[in-house]
Short mmCIF file of N, CA, C and O in Angstrom, two decimals:
data_model
loop_
_atom_site.label_atom_id
_atom_site.label_comp_id
_atom_site.label_asym_id
_atom_site.label_seq_id
_atom_site.Cartn_x
_atom_site.Cartn_y
_atom_site.Cartn_z
N ASN K 1 0.83 -1.20 0.00
CA ASN K 1 0.00 0.00 0.00
C ASN K 1 0.87 1.25 0.00
O ASN K 1 2.05 1.20 0.28
N GLN K 2 0.26 2.39 -0.31
CA GLN K 2 0.97 3.65 -0.47
C GLN K 2 1.69 4.09 0.81
O GLN K 2 2.81 4.58 0.76
N GLU K 3 1.05 3.92 1.96
CA GLU K 3 1.68 4.31 3.23
C GLU K 3 2.98 3.56 3.45
O GLU K 3 3.96 4.13 3.91
N HIS K 4 2.97 2.27 3.14
CA HIS K 4 4.16 1.44 3.33
C HIS K 4 5.31 1.94 2.45
O HIS K 4 6.45 2.03 2.91
N VAL K 5 5.00 2.28 1.20
CA VAL K 5 6.02 2.77 0.27
C VAL K 5 6.58 4.11 0.77
O VAL K 5 7.79 4.32 0.75
N GLU K 6 5.71 4.98 1.23
CA GLU K 6 6.16 6.27 1.76
C GLU K 6 7.04 6.08 2.99
O GLU K 6 8.02 6.80 3.18
N SER K 7 6.70 5.10 3.83
CA SER K 7 7.52 4.80 5.01
C SER K 7 8.89 4.29 4.60
O SER K 7 9.90 4.66 5.21
N GLN K 8 8.94 3.46 3.57
CA GLN K 8 10.23 2.99 3.07
C GLN K 8 11.06 4.16 2.59
O GLN K 8 12.26 4.25 2.88
N HIS K 9 10.43 5.07 1.87
CA HIS K 9 11.14 6.25 1.37
C HIS K 9 11.66 7.09 2.54
O HIS K 9 12.82 7.52 2.53
N MET K 10 10.83 7.32 3.53
CA MET K 10 11.23 8.15 4.67
C MET K 10 12.36 7.49 5.46
O MET K 10 13.22 8.19 6.01
N MET K 11 12.38 6.17 5.52
CA MET K 11 13.50 5.47 6.17
C MET K 11 14.78 5.75 5.40
O MET K 11 15.83 6.01 5.99
N GLY K 12 14.69 5.75 4.07
CA GLY K 12 15.84 6.09 3.24
C GLY K 12 16.31 7.51 3.50
O GLY K 12 17.51 7.78 3.63
N VAL K 13 15.37 8.45 3.63
CA VAL K 13 15.71 9.85 3.91
C VAL K 13 16.43 9.94 5.25
O VAL K 13 17.48 10.59 5.37
N SER K 14 15.88 9.29 6.27
CA SER K 14 16.48 9.34 7.61
C SER K 14 17.90 8.80 7.59
O SER K 14 18.81 9.40 8.16
N LEU K 15 18.09 7.68 6.90
CA LEU K 15 19.42 7.07 6.85
C LEU K 15 20.39 7.87 5.99
O LEU K 15 21.59 7.92 6.30
N SER K 16 19.90 8.51 4.95
CA SER K 16 20.81 9.28 4.10
C SER K 16 21.26 10.58 4.77
O SER K 16 22.35 11.06 4.52
N LYS K 17 20.41 11.11 5.65
CA LYS K 17 20.73 12.38 6.31
C LYS K 17 21.16 12.22 7.77
O LYS K 17 21.57 13.19 8.39
N GLY K 18 21.04 10.99 8.29
CA GLY K 18 21.38 10.78 9.70
C GLY K 18 20.35 11.41 10.64
O GLY K 18 20.71 11.90 11.71
N LYS K 19 19.09 11.40 10.25
CA LYS K 19 18.01 11.96 11.08
C LYS K 19 17.50 10.90 12.05
O LYS K 19 16.77 10.00 11.66
N GLY K 20 17.88 11.01 13.32
CA GLY K 20 17.42 10.07 14.34
C GLY K 20 18.10 8.72 14.30
O GLY K 20 17.83 7.87 15.14
N VAL K 21 18.92 8.51 13.30
CA VAL K 21 19.68 7.26 13.15
C VAL K 21 21.06 7.61 12.65
O VAL K 21 21.30 8.71 12.15
N LYS K 22 21.97 6.65 12.76
CA LYS K 22 23.31 6.86 12.23
C LYS K 22 23.24 6.95 10.70
O LYS K 22 22.56 6.17 10.05
N LYS K 23 23.93 7.93 10.15
CA LYS K 23 23.95 8.11 8.70
C LYS K 23 24.56 6.87 8.04
O LYS K 23 25.63 6.40 8.44
N ASP K 24 23.85 6.32 7.06
CA ASP K 24 24.30 5.10 6.39
C ASP K 24 23.81 5.11 4.94
O ASP K 24 22.71 4.64 4.63
N PRO K 25 24.63 5.66 4.02
CA PRO K 25 24.21 5.78 2.62
C PRO K 25 23.86 4.44 1.96
O PRO K 25 22.92 4.38 1.16
N LYS K 26 24.58 3.36 2.30
CA LYS K 26 24.28 2.05 1.69
C LYS K 26 22.91 1.55 2.13
O LYS K 26 22.13 1.05 1.32
N GLU K 27 22.62 1.67 3.41
CA GLU K 27 21.32 1.23 3.91
C GLU K 27 20.21 2.15 3.37
O GLU K 27 19.12 1.68 3.03
N ALA K 28 20.49 3.44 3.27
CA ALA K 28 19.52 4.38 2.70
C ALA K 28 19.18 3.96 1.26
O ALA K 28 18.00 3.91 0.88
N PHE K 29 20.21 3.63 0.50
CA PHE K 29 19.99 3.21 -0.88
C PHE K 29 19.08 1.99 -0.93
O PHE K 29 18.17 1.92 -1.76
N SER K 30 19.29 1.03 -0.03
CA SER K 30 18.46 -0.19 -0.06
C SER K 30 17.00 0.13 0.23
O SER K 30 16.09 -0.46 -0.36
N TRP K 31 16.73 1.09 1.13
CA TRP K 31 15.35 1.48 1.43
C TRP K 31 14.74 2.23 0.25
O TRP K 31 13.57 2.02 -0.11
N TYR K 32 15.50 3.15 -0.32
CA TYR K 32 15.01 3.87 -1.50
C TYR K 32 14.66 2.89 -2.63
O TYR K 32 13.64 3.01 -3.29
N LEU K 33 15.54 1.91 -2.82
CA LEU K 33 15.35 0.95 -3.90
C LEU K 33 14.07 0.14 -3.71
O LEU K 33 13.35 -0.14 -4.66
N ARG K 34 13.76 -0.21 -2.46
CA ARG K 34 12.52 -0.95 -2.19
C ARG K 34 11.30 -0.15 -2.66
O ARG K 34 10.41 -0.68 -3.32
N ALA K 35 11.26 1.12 -2.26
CA ALA K 35 10.12 1.96 -2.65
C ALA K 35 10.15 2.27 -4.15
O ALA K 35 9.10 2.31 -4.80
N ALA K 36 11.34 2.46 -4.70
CA ALA K 36 11.46 2.75 -6.13
C ALA K 36 10.94 1.60 -6.98
O ALA K 36 10.24 1.81 -7.97
N ASN K 37 11.26 0.38 -6.57
CA ASN K 37 10.79 -0.80 -7.30
C ASN K 37 9.28 -0.95 -7.25
O ASN K 37 8.70 -1.65 -8.07
N ARG K 38 8.65 -0.28 -6.30
CA ARG K 38 7.19 -0.31 -6.19
C ARG K 38 6.56 0.91 -6.85
O ARG K 38 5.37 1.15 -6.72
N GLY K 39 7.39 1.70 -7.58
CA GLY K 39 6.86 2.77 -8.40
C GLY K 39 6.78 4.14 -7.74
O GLY K 39 6.18 5.05 -8.29
N TYR K 40 7.43 4.32 -6.59
CA TYR K 40 7.36 5.61 -5.88
C TYR K 40 8.35 6.57 -6.53
O TYR K 40 9.57 6.39 -6.44
N ALA K 41 7.83 7.61 -7.20
CA ALA K 41 8.66 8.50 -8.02
C ALA K 41 9.77 9.19 -7.24
O ALA K 41 10.90 9.32 -7.73
N GLN K 42 9.49 9.64 -6.02
CA GLN K 42 10.52 10.33 -5.23
C GLN K 42 11.68 9.39 -4.90
O GLN K 42 12.85 9.79 -4.91
N SER K 43 11.37 8.12 -4.64
CA SER K 43 12.43 7.13 -4.39
C SER K 43 13.17 6.78 -5.67
O SER K 43 14.37 6.54 -5.65
N GLN K 44 12.45 6.75 -6.78
CA GLN K 44 13.12 6.51 -8.06
C GLN K 44 14.13 7.63 -8.33
O GLN K 44 15.24 7.36 -8.79
N PHE K 45 13.76 8.86 -8.00
CA PHE K 45 14.68 9.98 -8.13
C PHE K 45 15.89 9.77 -7.22
O PHE K 45 17.04 9.97 -7.64
N ALA K 46 15.65 9.36 -5.96
CA ALA K 46 16.75 9.16 -5.01
C ALA K 46 17.69 8.05 -5.48
O ALA K 46 18.92 8.17 -5.36
N VAL K 47 17.14 6.97 -6.02
CA VAL K 47 17.96 5.87 -6.54
C VAL K 47 18.79 6.38 -7.73
O VAL K 47 19.99 6.09 -7.83
N ALA K 48 18.15 7.14 -8.61
CA ALA K 48 18.87 7.68 -9.77
C ALA K 48 20.03 8.56 -9.32
O ALA K 48 21.14 8.46 -9.86
N GLU K 49 19.77 9.43 -8.34
CA GLU K 49 20.83 10.31 -7.85
C GLU K 49 21.95 9.52 -7.17
O GLU K 49 23.12 9.88 -7.29
N ALA K 50 21.59 8.46 -6.47
CA ALA K 50 22.62 7.62 -5.84
C ALA K 50 23.52 7.00 -6.90
O ALA K 50 24.74 7.00 -6.77
N TYR K 51 22.92 6.48 -7.96
CA TYR K 51 23.71 5.93 -9.06
C TYR K 51 24.53 7.02 -9.76
O TYR K 51 25.65 6.80 -10.18
N ARG K 52 23.95 8.20 -9.90
CA ARG K 52 24.65 9.29 -10.59
C ARG K 52 25.86 9.77 -9.81
O ARG K 52 26.91 10.07 -10.38
N THR K 53 25.74 9.80 -8.48
CA THR K 53 26.82 10.33 -7.65
C THR K 53 27.67 9.26 -6.98
O THR K 53 28.74 9.57 -6.46
N GLY K 54 27.18 8.02 -6.96
CA GLY K 54 27.91 6.96 -6.26
C GLY K 54 27.70 6.99 -4.76
O GLY K 54 28.52 6.49 -4.01
N SER K 55 26.58 7.53 -4.31
CA SER K 55 26.29 7.59 -2.87
C SER K 55 25.52 6.35 -2.43
O SER K 55 24.36 6.16 -2.80
N GLY K 56 26.18 5.49 -1.67
CA GLY K 56 25.54 4.28 -1.15
C GLY K 56 25.54 3.12 -2.11
O GLY K 56 25.07 2.04 -1.79
N THR K 57 26.05 3.34 -3.29
CA THR K 57 26.13 2.29 -4.31
C THR K 57 27.22 2.68 -5.30
O THR K 57 27.73 3.81 -5.27
N LYS K 58 27.56 1.76 -6.16
CA LYS K 58 28.58 2.05 -7.18
C LYS K 58 28.01 3.04 -8.20
O LYS K 58 26.87 2.90 -8.64
N LYS K 59 28.80 4.02 -8.57
CA LYS K 59 28.38 5.00 -9.58
C LYS K 59 28.13 4.27 -10.90
O LYS K 59 28.96 3.47 -11.34
N ASP K 60 26.97 4.54 -11.49
CA ASP K 60 26.60 3.89 -12.74
C ASP K 60 25.66 4.83 -13.48
O ASP K 60 24.46 4.91 -13.18
N LEU K 61 26.20 5.58 -14.44
CA LEU K 61 25.41 6.58 -15.14
C LEU K 61 24.30 5.99 -16.00
O LEU K 61 23.24 6.61 -16.16
N LYS K 62 24.51 4.79 -16.52
CA LYS K 62 23.45 4.15 -17.31
C LYS K 62 22.25 3.84 -16.41
O LYS K 62 21.11 4.13 -16.77
N LYS K 63 22.50 3.29 -15.23
CA LYS K 63 21.40 3.01 -14.30
C LYS K 63 20.78 4.31 -13.80
O LYS K 63 19.56 4.38 -13.60
N ALA K 64 21.60 5.33 -13.61
CA ALA K 64 21.07 6.64 -13.17
C ALA K 64 20.07 7.15 -14.21
O ALA K 64 18.97 7.61 -13.85
N ALA K 65 20.43 7.08 -15.47
CA ALA K 65 19.54 7.55 -16.54
C ALA K 65 18.26 6.71 -16.58
O ALA K 65 17.16 7.25 -16.75
N GLU K 66 18.39 5.40 -16.40
CA GLU K 66 17.20 4.53 -16.41
C GLU K 66 16.24 4.90 -15.28
O GLU K 66 15.02 4.96 -15.49
N TRP K 67 16.78 5.13 -14.09
CA TRP K 67 15.91 5.48 -12.95
C TRP K 67 15.36 6.89 -13.08
O TRP K 67 14.20 7.14 -12.72
N HIS K 68 16.15 7.82 -13.61
CA HIS K 68 15.60 9.15 -13.85
C HIS K 68 14.47 9.08 -14.87
O HIS K 68 13.47 9.79 -14.74
N ALA K 69 14.61 8.22 -15.87
CA ALA K 69 13.54 8.07 -16.87
C ALA K 69 12.26 7.56 -16.23
O ALA K 69 11.16 8.05 -16.55
N ARG K 70 12.36 6.61 -15.32
CA ARG K 70 11.16 6.08 -14.63
C ARG K 70 10.47 7.19 -13.84
O ARG K 70 9.25 7.33 -13.89
N SER K 71 11.26 7.94 -13.09
CA SER K 71 10.70 9.02 -12.28
C SER K 71 10.18 10.16 -13.17
O SER K 71 9.10 10.70 -12.92
N ALA K 72 10.93 10.50 -14.20
CA ALA K 72 10.52 11.57 -15.12
C ALA K 72 9.20 11.23 -15.80
O ALA K 72 8.34 12.11 -15.96
N GLU K 73 9.02 9.98 -16.17
CA GLU K 73 7.77 9.55 -16.81
C GLU K 73 6.57 9.74 -15.88
O GLU K 73 5.45 9.88 -16.34
N GLN K 74 6.82 9.73 -14.58
CA GLN K 74 5.74 9.94 -13.62
C GLN K 74 5.52 11.43 -13.34
O GLN K 74 4.69 11.79 -12.52
N GLY K 75 6.32 12.29 -13.98
CA GLY K 75 6.12 13.72 -13.82
C GLY K 75 7.00 14.37 -12.78
O GLY K 75 6.75 15.51 -12.39
N HIS K 76 8.04 13.69 -12.32
CA HIS K 76 8.95 14.27 -11.33
C HIS K 76 9.83 15.30 -12.03
O HIS K 76 10.70 14.95 -12.82
N PRO K 77 9.62 16.61 -11.77
CA PRO K 77 10.31 17.64 -12.56
C PRO K 77 11.83 17.64 -12.41
O PRO K 77 12.53 17.92 -13.39
N THR K 78 12.36 17.33 -11.24
CA THR K 78 13.81 17.33 -11.09
C THR K 78 14.42 16.16 -11.85
O THR K 78 15.50 16.30 -12.45
N SER K 79 13.74 15.04 -11.88
CA SER K 79 14.22 13.92 -12.70
C SER K 79 14.13 14.27 -14.18
O SER K 79 15.01 13.90 -14.96
N GLN K 80 13.09 14.99 -14.56
CA GLN K 80 12.99 15.42 -15.96
C GLN K 80 14.17 16.31 -16.33
O GLN K 80 14.78 16.14 -17.38
N TYR K 81 14.49 17.23 -15.44
CA TYR K 81 15.64 18.12 -15.67
C TYR K 81 16.94 17.32 -15.75
O TYR K 81 17.72 17.48 -16.69
N ARG K 82 17.17 16.44 -14.77
CA ARG K 82 18.41 15.65 -14.75
C ARG K 82 18.52 14.77 -15.99
O ARG K 82 19.59 14.62 -16.58
N LEU K 83 17.40 14.15 -16.39
CA LEU K 83 17.41 13.29 -17.57
C LEU K 83 17.76 14.11 -18.81
O LEU K 83 18.57 13.68 -19.64
N GLY K 84 17.20 15.30 -18.90
CA GLY K 84 17.55 16.19 -20.01
C GLY K 84 19.03 16.52 -20.03
O GLY K 84 19.67 16.53 -21.08
N GLU K 85 19.58 16.79 -18.85
CA GLU K 85 21.02 17.09 -18.75
C GLU K 85 21.85 15.88 -19.15
O GLU K 85 22.89 16.03 -19.81
N MET K 86 21.40 14.69 -18.77
CA MET K 86 22.14 13.48 -19.13
C MET K 86 22.13 13.27 -20.64
O MET K 86 23.14 12.89 -21.23
N TYR K 87 20.98 13.54 -21.28
CA TYR K 87 20.92 13.44 -22.75
C TYR K 87 21.79 14.51 -23.40
O TYR K 87 22.46 14.25 -24.40
N ALA K 88 21.80 15.70 -22.84
CA ALA K 88 22.61 16.78 -23.42
C ALA K 88 24.10 16.46 -23.35
O ALA K 88 24.86 16.77 -24.26
N ASN K 89 24.51 15.82 -22.26
CA ASN K 89 25.93 15.55 -22.04
C ASN K 89 26.35 14.13 -22.40
O ASN K 89 27.52 13.78 -22.24
N GLY K 90 25.41 13.31 -22.86
CA GLY K 90 25.74 11.92 -23.20
C GLY K 90 26.21 11.13 -22.00
O GLY K 90 27.13 10.33 -22.09
N GLN K 91 25.58 11.34 -20.86
CA GLN K 91 25.95 10.64 -19.62
C GLN K 91 24.99 9.49 -19.37
O GLN K 91 23.82 9.71 -19.03
N GLY K 92 25.46 8.27 -19.57
CA GLY K 92 24.64 7.08 -19.35
C GLY K 92 23.68 6.79 -20.48
O GLY K 92 23.02 5.76 -20.49
N VAL K 93 23.58 7.71 -21.42
CA VAL K 93 22.74 7.57 -22.61
C VAL K 93 23.50 8.17 -23.78
O VAL K 93 24.44 8.94 -23.59
N LYS K 94 23.06 7.83 -24.97
CA LYS K 94 23.66 8.44 -26.16
C LYS K 94 23.19 9.90 -26.21
O LYS K 94 22.03 10.20 -25.95
N GLN K 95 24.12 10.81 -26.51
CA GLN K 95 23.74 12.22 -26.59
C GLN K 95 22.62 12.39 -27.61
O GLN K 95 22.66 11.84 -28.70
N ASP K 96 21.59 13.13 -27.20
CA ASP K 96 20.41 13.30 -28.03
C ASP K 96 19.79 14.65 -27.67
O ASP K 96 19.15 14.81 -26.63
N TRP K 97 19.98 15.64 -28.55
CA TRP K 97 19.51 17.00 -28.26
C TRP K 97 17.99 17.09 -28.25
O TRP K 97 17.43 17.89 -27.50
N VAL K 98 17.32 16.28 -29.05
CA VAL K 98 15.85 16.32 -29.05
C VAL K 98 15.33 15.84 -27.69
O VAL K 98 14.48 16.50 -27.07
N GLN K 99 15.85 14.72 -27.21
CA GLN K 99 15.44 14.21 -25.89
C GLN K 99 15.82 15.21 -24.80
O GLN K 99 15.05 15.46 -23.88
N ALA K 100 17.02 15.76 -24.89
CA ALA K 100 17.48 16.73 -23.90
C ALA K 100 16.51 17.90 -23.81
O ALA K 100 16.10 18.31 -22.71
N HIS K 101 16.11 18.40 -24.95
CA HIS K 101 15.24 19.57 -24.97
C HIS K 101 13.81 19.22 -24.55
O HIS K 101 13.16 19.99 -23.83
N GLN K 102 13.35 18.06 -24.96
CA GLN K 102 12.01 17.62 -24.55
C GLN K 102 11.90 17.60 -23.03
O GLN K 102 10.97 18.15 -22.45
N TRP K 103 12.88 16.97 -22.36
CA TRP K 103 12.82 16.85 -20.91
C TRP K 103 13.03 18.20 -20.23
O TRP K 103 12.46 18.48 -19.18
N CYS K 104 13.84 19.05 -20.83
CA CYS K 104 14.04 20.40 -20.30
C CYS K 104 12.73 21.20 -20.37
O CYS K 104 12.35 21.89 -19.41
N ILE K 105 12.03 21.10 -21.48
CA ILE K 105 10.74 21.78 -21.63
C ILE K 105 9.77 21.28 -20.57
O ILE K 105 9.07 22.06 -19.92
N LEU K 106 9.71 19.96 -20.39
CA LEU K 106 8.78 19.39 -19.41
C LEU K 106 9.13 19.84 -18.00
O LEU K 106 8.24 20.17 -17.22
N ALA K 107 10.41 19.86 -17.67
CA ALA K 107 10.82 20.30 -16.34
C ALA K 107 10.39 21.75 -16.10
O ALA K 107 9.92 22.10 -15.02
N SER K 108 10.51 22.58 -17.11
CA SER K 108 10.13 23.98 -16.95
C SER K 108 8.62 24.14 -16.88
O SER K 108 8.11 24.99 -16.16
N THR K 109 7.90 23.30 -17.60
CA THR K 109 6.44 23.38 -17.61
C THR K 109 5.86 22.89 -16.29
O THR K 109 4.91 23.46 -15.77
N LEU K 110 6.46 21.84 -15.73
CA LEU K 110 5.91 21.22 -14.52
C LEU K 110 6.52 21.77 -13.23
O LEU K 110 6.13 21.36 -12.15
N GLY K 111 7.50 22.64 -13.35
CA GLY K 111 8.11 23.23 -12.16
C GLY K 111 9.36 22.48 -11.76
O GLY K 111 9.84 21.61 -12.47
N GLY K 112 9.88 22.80 -10.62
CA GLY K 112 11.11 22.17 -10.16
C GLY K 112 12.28 23.10 -10.35
O GLY K 112 12.22 24.26 -9.99
N THR K 113 13.32 22.59 -10.95
CA THR K 113 14.55 23.37 -11.12
C THR K 113 14.41 24.36 -12.27
O THR K 113 13.74 24.08 -13.24
N PRO K 114 15.05 25.52 -12.16
CA PRO K 114 14.95 26.50 -13.25
C PRO K 114 15.68 26.03 -14.49
O PRO K 114 16.89 25.92 -14.50
N PRO K 115 14.96 25.71 -15.55
CA PRO K 115 15.58 25.16 -16.76
C PRO K 115 15.94 26.18 -17.82
O PRO K 115 16.23 25.81 -18.94
N THR K 116 15.89 27.46 -17.49
CA THR K 116 16.17 28.48 -18.50
C THR K 116 17.51 28.25 -19.16
O THR K 116 17.64 28.34 -20.39
N ASP K 117 18.54 27.95 -18.37
CA ASP K 117 19.87 27.74 -18.93
C ASP K 117 19.90 26.55 -19.88
O ASP K 117 20.52 26.63 -20.94
N CYS K 118 19.24 25.46 -19.51
CA CYS K 118 19.28 24.29 -20.39
C CYS K 118 18.53 24.58 -21.68
O CYS K 118 18.95 24.16 -22.75
N LYS K 119 17.43 25.31 -21.61
CA LYS K 119 16.69 25.64 -22.83
C LYS K 119 17.55 26.49 -23.76
O LYS K 119 17.64 26.21 -24.95
N LYS K 120 18.21 27.51 -23.22
CA LYS K 120 19.06 28.37 -24.05
C LYS K 120 20.21 27.58 -24.65
O LYS K 120 20.52 27.73 -25.83
N ARG K 121 20.85 26.75 -23.83
CA ARG K 121 21.97 25.94 -24.33
C ARG K 121 21.51 24.99 -25.43
O ARG K 121 22.14 24.90 -26.49
N ASN K 122 20.41 24.30 -25.18
CA ASN K 122 19.91 23.34 -26.17
C ASN K 122 19.57 24.02 -27.48
O ASN K 122 19.91 23.52 -28.55
N GLU K 123 18.89 25.16 -27.39
CA GLU K 123 18.46 25.86 -28.60
C GLU K 123 19.64 26.30 -29.46
O GLU K 123 19.52 26.34 -30.68
N LYS K 124 20.77 26.58 -28.82
CA LYS K 124 21.97 26.95 -29.57
C LYS K 124 22.56 25.75 -30.33
O LYS K 124 23.23 25.92 -31.34
N LYS K 125 22.32 24.55 -29.82
CA LYS K 125 22.92 23.34 -30.40
C LYS K 125 22.01 22.66 -31.43
O LYS K 125 22.45 21.76 -32.12
N MET K 126 20.75 23.09 -31.49
CA MET K 126 19.76 22.37 -32.30
C MET K 126 19.36 23.16 -33.54
O MET K 126 19.37 24.39 -33.53
N ASN K 127 18.98 22.42 -34.58
CA ASN K 127 18.42 23.07 -35.76
C ASN K 127 16.90 23.21 -35.60
O ASN K 127 16.32 22.68 -34.65
N ALA K 128 16.26 23.91 -36.53
CA ALA K 128 14.82 24.19 -36.43
C ALA K 128 13.99 22.91 -36.39
O ALA K 128 13.01 22.82 -35.65
N GLU K 129 14.38 21.92 -37.17
CA GLU K 129 13.63 20.65 -37.21
C GLU K 129 13.71 19.93 -35.86
O GLU K 129 12.72 19.39 -35.38
N GLN K 130 14.90 19.91 -35.26
CA GLN K 130 15.05 19.28 -33.95
C GLN K 130 14.24 20.00 -32.88
O GLN K 130 13.61 19.36 -32.04
N LEU K 131 14.25 21.32 -32.91
CA LEU K 131 13.47 22.10 -31.95
C LEU K 131 11.98 21.78 -32.09
O LEU K 131 11.29 21.59 -31.08
N LYS K 132 11.51 21.73 -33.32
CA LYS K 132 10.10 21.42 -33.57
C LYS K 132 9.75 20.03 -33.03
O LYS K 132 8.72 19.85 -32.40
N GLU K 133 10.63 19.06 -33.29
CA GLU K 133 10.39 17.69 -32.84
C GLU K 133 10.36 17.62 -31.30
O GLU K 133 9.49 16.97 -30.72
N ALA K 134 11.31 18.29 -30.64
CA ALA K 134 11.35 18.28 -29.18
C ALA K 134 10.10 18.91 -28.59
O ALA K 134 9.52 18.38 -27.62
N ARG K 135 9.67 20.02 -29.15
CA ARG K 135 8.46 20.70 -28.67
C ARG K 135 7.22 19.82 -28.87
O ARG K 135 6.36 19.74 -28.00
N ALA K 136 7.16 19.15 -30.01
CA ALA K 136 6.03 18.26 -30.29
C ALA K 136 6.01 17.09 -29.31
O ALA K 136 4.94 16.74 -28.78
N LYS K 137 7.17 16.49 -29.06
CA LYS K 137 7.24 15.36 -28.12
C LYS K 137 6.84 15.80 -26.72
O LYS K 137 6.15 15.07 -26.01
N ALA K 138 7.29 16.98 -26.31
CA ALA K 138 6.91 17.48 -24.98
C ALA K 138 5.40 17.70 -24.91
O ALA K 138 4.76 17.33 -23.92
N GLY K 139 4.84 18.26 -25.97
CA GLY K 139 3.39 18.47 -26.01
C GLY K 139 2.62 17.17 -25.96
O GLY K 139 1.60 17.06 -25.25
N GLU K 140 3.09 16.16 -26.69
CA GLU K 140 2.46 14.84 -26.67
C GLU K 140 2.52 14.23 -25.27
O GLU K 140 1.55 13.63 -24.80
N TRP K 141 3.68 14.38 -24.61
CA TRP K 141 3.84 13.83 -23.27
C TRP K 141 2.83 14.50 -22.32
O TRP K 141 2.15 13.82 -21.56
N ILE K 142 2.75 15.82 -22.38
CA ILE K 142 1.82 16.55 -21.50
C ILE K 142 0.39 16.10 -21.77
O ILE K 142 -0.37 15.82 -20.84
N HIS K 143 0.03 15.97 -23.04
CA HIS K 143 -1.33 15.55 -23.39
C HIS K 143 -1.62 14.14 -22.88
O HIS K 143 -2.70 13.87 -22.34
N SER K 144 -0.67 13.23 -23.03
CA SER K 144 -0.89 11.84 -22.62
C SER K 144 -0.85 11.64 -21.11
O SER K 144 -1.35 10.63 -20.61
N HIS K 145 -0.28 12.60 -20.38
CA HIS K 145 -0.18 12.47 -18.92
C HIS K 145 -1.16 13.37 -18.18
O HIS K 145 -1.09 13.48 -16.97
N ARG K 146 -2.03 14.02 -18.92
CA ARG K 146 -3.02 14.90 -18.33
C ARG K 146 -4.05 14.06 -17.55
O ARG K 146 -4.49 13.03 -18.05
N PRO K 147 -4.40 14.49 -16.33
CA PRO K 147 -5.43 13.75 -15.58
C PRO K 147 -6.74 13.71 -16.36
O PRO K 147 -7.12 14.69 -16.98
N ARG K 148 -7.37 12.60 -16.32
CA ARG K 148 -8.64 12.42 -17.07
C ARG K 148 -9.82 12.45 -16.15
O ARG K 148 -9.87 12.15 -15.08
#
């Protein structure tokens, strides 16, 4: 149930920050992973960041991108931003300016981190056709994820 998943996530938070318990990044990662595997977007973001930075687990940019994609698909704006940055820089994924810009647009539309810099950077690197494609993909994503 949802409460159980949120409790798993909060245990990960406590362990990662040393709140009321001894700080233990490896144990925090294991709690985040439990909730992430059950589809909890905030934990999927935490797992992605752990893989991206090597906190509590071995650094693995490919796995970081995979977990950011799971969280981003659920509408987590910071994961959308990070995934866009990973596509822009070819970190854990093949460099892809259309994907980078799509996720940057979504992050800016849904809130979270200020994506103005990524939008400006991407637009300088892309041609008109790529920009059009990225905008269309972002629009399709928003339409398909709209509450019904």
